[in-house]
């Protein structure tokens, strides 16, 4: 039975569109947990474009399942993670100009750096996940760097423009899952997964956890809109 970890970044994105204090990703995390989420994920980006330090501190206090902090493998974030102590850190590549994480980490070209970062986080009892493309060389490098978990980047699969492309890209994920499992790495997957393209993953029980954000927040806006409008209509109708 796979687990679902819900990424609350885009609740914060909506908040930041106004620069006020709602909607609060911390409350969203509580609701996600009440609905059965097995974990909460947030990405503290260097530019703080959605999740803020305050959110991370409160999430650490509020989250009762498992808090997974996505972050770049840079000194500032390592210091914050060692202080806040999330249950899991997922190291991701980060470029300021990107809209969202665009590709997996290149662990192979910089294994020593990642090994050092993994060591510094593990010292504090944090489990480490490395976000990588479904590439056997990167999986071996992640294992060499001492990762506990690999999160396989499903973004290319989710962007497939037709069935042939989707099948071919999914096949790469299948191979990556087998290679990770042979190395006894725990396996997660995420990026771009939605209510439709996730169905193919039923055939991959070795993936233990899915990390999903945008499609859940997008659906929440739509399925919640009717109720939200009704609540406001009820308020103003007798004015
Ligand atoms: N996994 C990683 C490493 C990510 O960076 C993201 C996006 O923040 C996700 C999963 C979730 O992707 P999405 O928002 O497309 O579901």
Coordinates of C-alpha atoms and ligand atoms in Angstrom, one line a residue:
X1 CA 0.0 0.0 0.0
X2 CA 1.6 3.2 -1.1
X3 CA 1.6 6.4 1.0
X4 CA 0.6 9.9 -0.1
X5 CA 2.6 12.9 1.0
X6 CA 1.0 16.2 0.2
X7 CA 3.0 19.2 -0.8
X8 CA 1.5 22.4 0.5
X9 CA 3.7 24.9 -1.4
X10 CA 0.9 26.1 -3.7
X11 CA -1.4 27.0 -0.9
X12 CA 1.4 29.4 0.1
X13 CA 1.6 30.5 -3.6
X14 CA -2.0 31.7 -3.4
X15 CA -1.3 33.5 -0.2
X16 CA 1.8 35.2 -1.7
X17 CA -0.3 36.4 -4.7
X18 CA -1.8 38.9 -2.2
X19 CA 1.0 39.1 0.3
X20 CA -1.4 38.6 3.2
X21 CA -1.9 35.7 5.7
X22 CA -4.4 33.5 4.0
X23 CA -4.7 30.7 2.9
X24 CA -2.3 29.3 5.4
X25 CA -0.3 26.3 4.3
X26 CA 0.0 25.2 8.0
X27 CA -3.8 24.9 8.2
X28 CA -3.8 23.1 4.9
X29 CA -1.3 20.6 6.2
X30 CA -3.7 19.9 9.2
X31 CA -6.6 19.3 6.8
X32 CA -4.5 17.1 4.6
X33 CA -3.5 15.0 7.6
X34 CA -7.2 14.8 8.7
X35 CA -8.1 13.6 5.2
X36 CA -5.5 10.8 5.5
X37 CA -2.3 12.1 4.1
X38 CA 0.7 10.1 5.3
X39 CA 3.1 13.1 5.2
X40 CA 3.4 16.8 4.5
X41 CA 6.0 18.3 2.2
X42 CA 7.1 21.8 1.7
X43 CA 9.9 23.4 -0.3
X44 CA 11.8 26.2 1.4
X45 CA 13.3 27.9 -1.7
X46 CA 16.2 30.3 -1.4
X47 CA 14.0 33.1 -2.7
X48 CA 11.1 32.2 -0.3
X49 CA 8.6 32.7 -3.1
X50 CA 6.0 30.5 -1.4
X51 CA 6.9 28.7 1.8
X52 CA 8.5 31.0 4.4
X53 CA 10.7 30.3 7.4
X54 CA 7.6 30.9 9.7
X55 CA 5.6 28.2 7.8
X56 CA 8.4 25.7 8.2
X57 CA 8.7 26.3 12.0
X58 CA 5.0 26.0 12.5
X59 CA 4.7 22.9 10.2
X60 CA 7.4 21.3 12.4
X61 CA 5.2 21.9 15.4
X62 CA 1.9 21.0 13.9
X63 CA 2.6 18.0 11.5
X64 CA 1.9 14.8 13.3
X65 CA 2.6 12.4 10.4
X66 CA 6.0 13.1 8.7
X67 CA 7.4 16.4 7.7
X68 CA 9.6 16.3 4.5
X69 CA 11.6 19.4 3.7
X70 CA 12.6 19.9 0.1
X71 CA 15.6 22.1 -0.2
X72 CA 18.7 22.9 -2.2
X73 CA 22.0 21.4 -0.9
X74 CA 23.4 24.7 0.2
X75 CA 24.8 25.9 3.5
X76 CA 21.9 28.2 4.5
X77 CA 19.3 25.3 4.0
X78 CA 21.5 22.7 5.7
X79 CA 21.8 25.0 8.8
X80 CA 18.0 25.5 8.8
X81 CA 17.3 21.8 8.5
X82 CA 19.7 20.9 11.3
X83 CA 17.8 23.4 13.5
X84 CA 14.2 22.6 12.5
X85 CA 14.8 18.8 12.3
X86 CA 12.2 17.6 9.6
X87 CA 11.8 13.9 9.5
X88 CA 13.0 13.8 6.0
X89 CA 15.0 16.2 3.8
X90 CA 14.6 15.8 0.0
X91 CA 17.5 17.5 -1.7
X92 CA 16.5 19.1 -5.0
X93 CA 18.2 21.2 -7.6
X94 CA 17.1 24.8 -7.6
X95 CA 17.4 27.6 -10.0
X96 CA 16.0 31.0 -9.3
X97 CA 14.5 31.5 -12.7
X98 CA 12.6 28.2 -12.8
X99 CA 8.8 28.0 -12.2
X100 CA 9.2 24.7 -10.5
X101 CA 11.9 22.1 -10.0
X102 CA 12.9 21.2 -13.5
X103 CA 15.1 18.1 -13.4
X104 CA 16.7 15.7 -11.0
X105 CA 20.0 16.3 -9.1
X106 CA 23.2 15.5 -10.8
X107 CA 24.6 13.4 -8.0
X108 CA 27.0 11.6 -10.3
X109 CA 29.0 14.7 -11.1
X110 CA 29.3 15.8 -7.5
X111 CA 28.9 12.6 -5.4
X112 CA 31.4 13.9 -2.7
X113 CA 29.4 17.0 -2.1
X114 CA 26.2 15.1 -1.7
X115 CA 27.9 12.5 0.6
X116 CA 29.0 15.4 2.8
X117 CA 25.6 17.0 2.9
X118 CA 23.9 13.6 3.6
X119 CA 26.4 13.0 6.5
X120 CA 25.6 16.4 8.1
X121 CA 21.9 15.9 8.0
X122 CA 22.1 12.3 9.1
X123 CA 24.1 13.4 12.2
X124 CA 20.9 15.0 13.3
X125 CA 18.8 11.9 12.7
X126 CA 17.2 13.2 9.5
X127 CA 16.5 10.7 6.7
X128 CA 17.7 11.9 3.3
X129 CA 16.0 11.5 0.0
X130 CA 17.6 12.5 -3.3
X131 CA 15.4 13.7 -6.1
X132 CA 16.8 12.2 -9.3
X133 CA 15.8 11.5 -12.9
X134 CA 15.1 7.8 -13.7
X135 CA 18.7 7.3 -14.7
X136 CA 20.6 4.2 -13.5
X137 CA 23.9 6.2 -13.2
X138 CA 22.2 8.7 -10.9
X139 CA 20.6 6.0 -8.8
X140 CA 24.0 4.4 -8.3
X141 CA 25.5 7.7 -7.4
X142 CA 22.6 8.4 -4.9
X143 CA 23.4 5.1 -3.3
X144 CA 27.1 5.9 -3.2
X145 CA 26.3 9.3 -1.6
X146 CA 24.5 7.4 1.2
X147 CA 20.9 8.3 0.5
X148 CA 18.1 6.5 2.4
X149 CA 15.5 7.2 -0.2
X150 CA 15.5 8.1 -3.9
X151 CA 12.6 10.2 -5.2
X152 CA 12.2 9.4 -8.9
X153 CA 11.4 12.5 -11.0
X154 CA 8.1 11.8 -12.8
X155 CA 8.0 15.2 -14.5
X156 CA 9.1 14.1 -17.9
X157 CA 6.6 11.3 -17.8
X158 CA 3.8 13.6 -16.8
X159 CA 4.7 16.0 -19.7
X160 CA 4.5 13.3 -22.3
X161 CA 2.5 14.6 -25.3
X162 CA 1.1 11.2 -26.5
X163 CA 0.7 7.6 -25.4
X164 CA 3.9 6.4 -27.1
X165 CA 5.9 9.0 -25.3
X166 CA 4.2 8.3 -22.0
X167 CA 4.8 4.5 -22.3
X168 CA 8.5 5.1 -23.2
X169 CA 9.0 7.5 -20.3
X170 CA 7.1 5.3 -17.9
X171 CA 9.4 2.4 -18.9
X172 CA 12.4 4.4 -17.8
X173 CA 10.7 4.8 -14.4
X174 CA 10.1 1.1 -14.2
X175 CA 13.8 0.4 -14.8
X176 CA 14.8 3.0 -12.3
X177 CA 12.5 1.5 -9.6
X178 CA 14.1 -1.9 -10.2
X179 CA 17.6 -0.5 -10.0
X180 CA 16.8 1.4 -6.8
X181 CA 15.2 -1.7 -5.3
X182 CA 18.3 -3.8 -6.1
X183 CA 20.3 -1.3 -4.1
X184 CA 17.9 -1.5 -1.2
X185 CA 17.0 2.2 -1.5
X186 CA 13.5 3.2 -0.4
X187 CA 11.6 4.6 -3.4
X188 CA 9.4 7.7 -3.7
X189 CA 8.1 9.4 -6.9
X190 CA 6.8 12.7 -7.7
X191 CA 6.4 15.8 -9.8
X192 CA 3.6 16.5 -12.2
X193 CA 1.5 13.6 -11.0
X194 CA -2.3 14.1 -11.3
X195 CA -5.6 12.2 -10.9
X196 CA -5.1 10.7 -14.4
X197 CA -1.5 10.0 -15.0
X198 CA -1.0 8.4 -11.6
X199 CA -3.1 5.4 -12.6
X200 CA -0.3 3.8 -14.5
X201 CA 1.7 3.5 -11.2
X202 CA -0.7 0.9 -9.9
X203 CA 1.7 -1.6 -11.6
X204 CA 4.7 -0.4 -9.5
X205 CA 4.1 -1.5 -5.9
X206 CA 7.8 -0.9 -5.0
X207 CA 7.2 2.8 -5.0
X208 CA 6.4 3.4 -1.3
X209 CA 5.4 7.1 -1.4
X210 CA 4.0 9.7 -3.8
X211 CA 4.8 13.3 -3.4
X212 CA 2.0 15.4 -4.9
X213 CA 1.2 19.1 -4.7
X214 CA -0.1 21.1 -7.6
X215 CA -2.8 18.8 -8.8
X216 CA -4.3 18.4 -5.3
X217 CA -4.3 22.2 -4.7
X218 CA -5.7 22.7 -8.2
X219 CA -8.5 20.3 -7.5
X220 CA -9.1 21.8 -4.1
X221 CA -9.8 25.2 -5.7
X222 CA -12.4 23.7 -8.0
X223 CA -14.1 21.2 -5.8
X224 CA -14.1 23.8 -2.9
X225 CA -15.3 26.7 -5.0
X226 CA -19.0 25.9 -4.9
X227 CA -19.0 25.7 -1.1
X228 CA -17.0 28.9 -0.8
X229 CA -19.4 30.8 -3.1
X230 CA -22.5 29.4 -1.2
X231 CA -21.0 30.5 2.1
X232 CA -20.5 34.1 0.8
X233 CA -24.0 34.1 -0.8
X234 CA -25.5 33.1 2.5
X235 CA -23.6 36.0 4.2
X236 CA -24.7 38.7 1.8
X237 CA -28.2 37.6 0.7
X238 CA -30.1 39.3 3.5
X239 CA -28.1 42.5 3.6
Ligands
LIG1 N1 8.8 16.2 -5.7 C1 9.6 17.3 -5.8 C2 11.1 17.0 -5.6 C3 9.2 18.6 -6.2 O1 10.1 19.6 -6.2 C4 7.9 18.8 -6.3 C5 7.4 20.2 -6.6 O2 7.6 21.0 -5.6 C6 7.0 17.7 -6.2 C7 7.4 16.5 -5.9 C8 5.5 17.9 -6.4 O3 5.2 18.2 -7.7 P1 3.8 18.7 -8.1 O4 3.5 20.0 -7.4 O5 3.8 18.8 -9.6 O6 2.8 17.6 -7.6

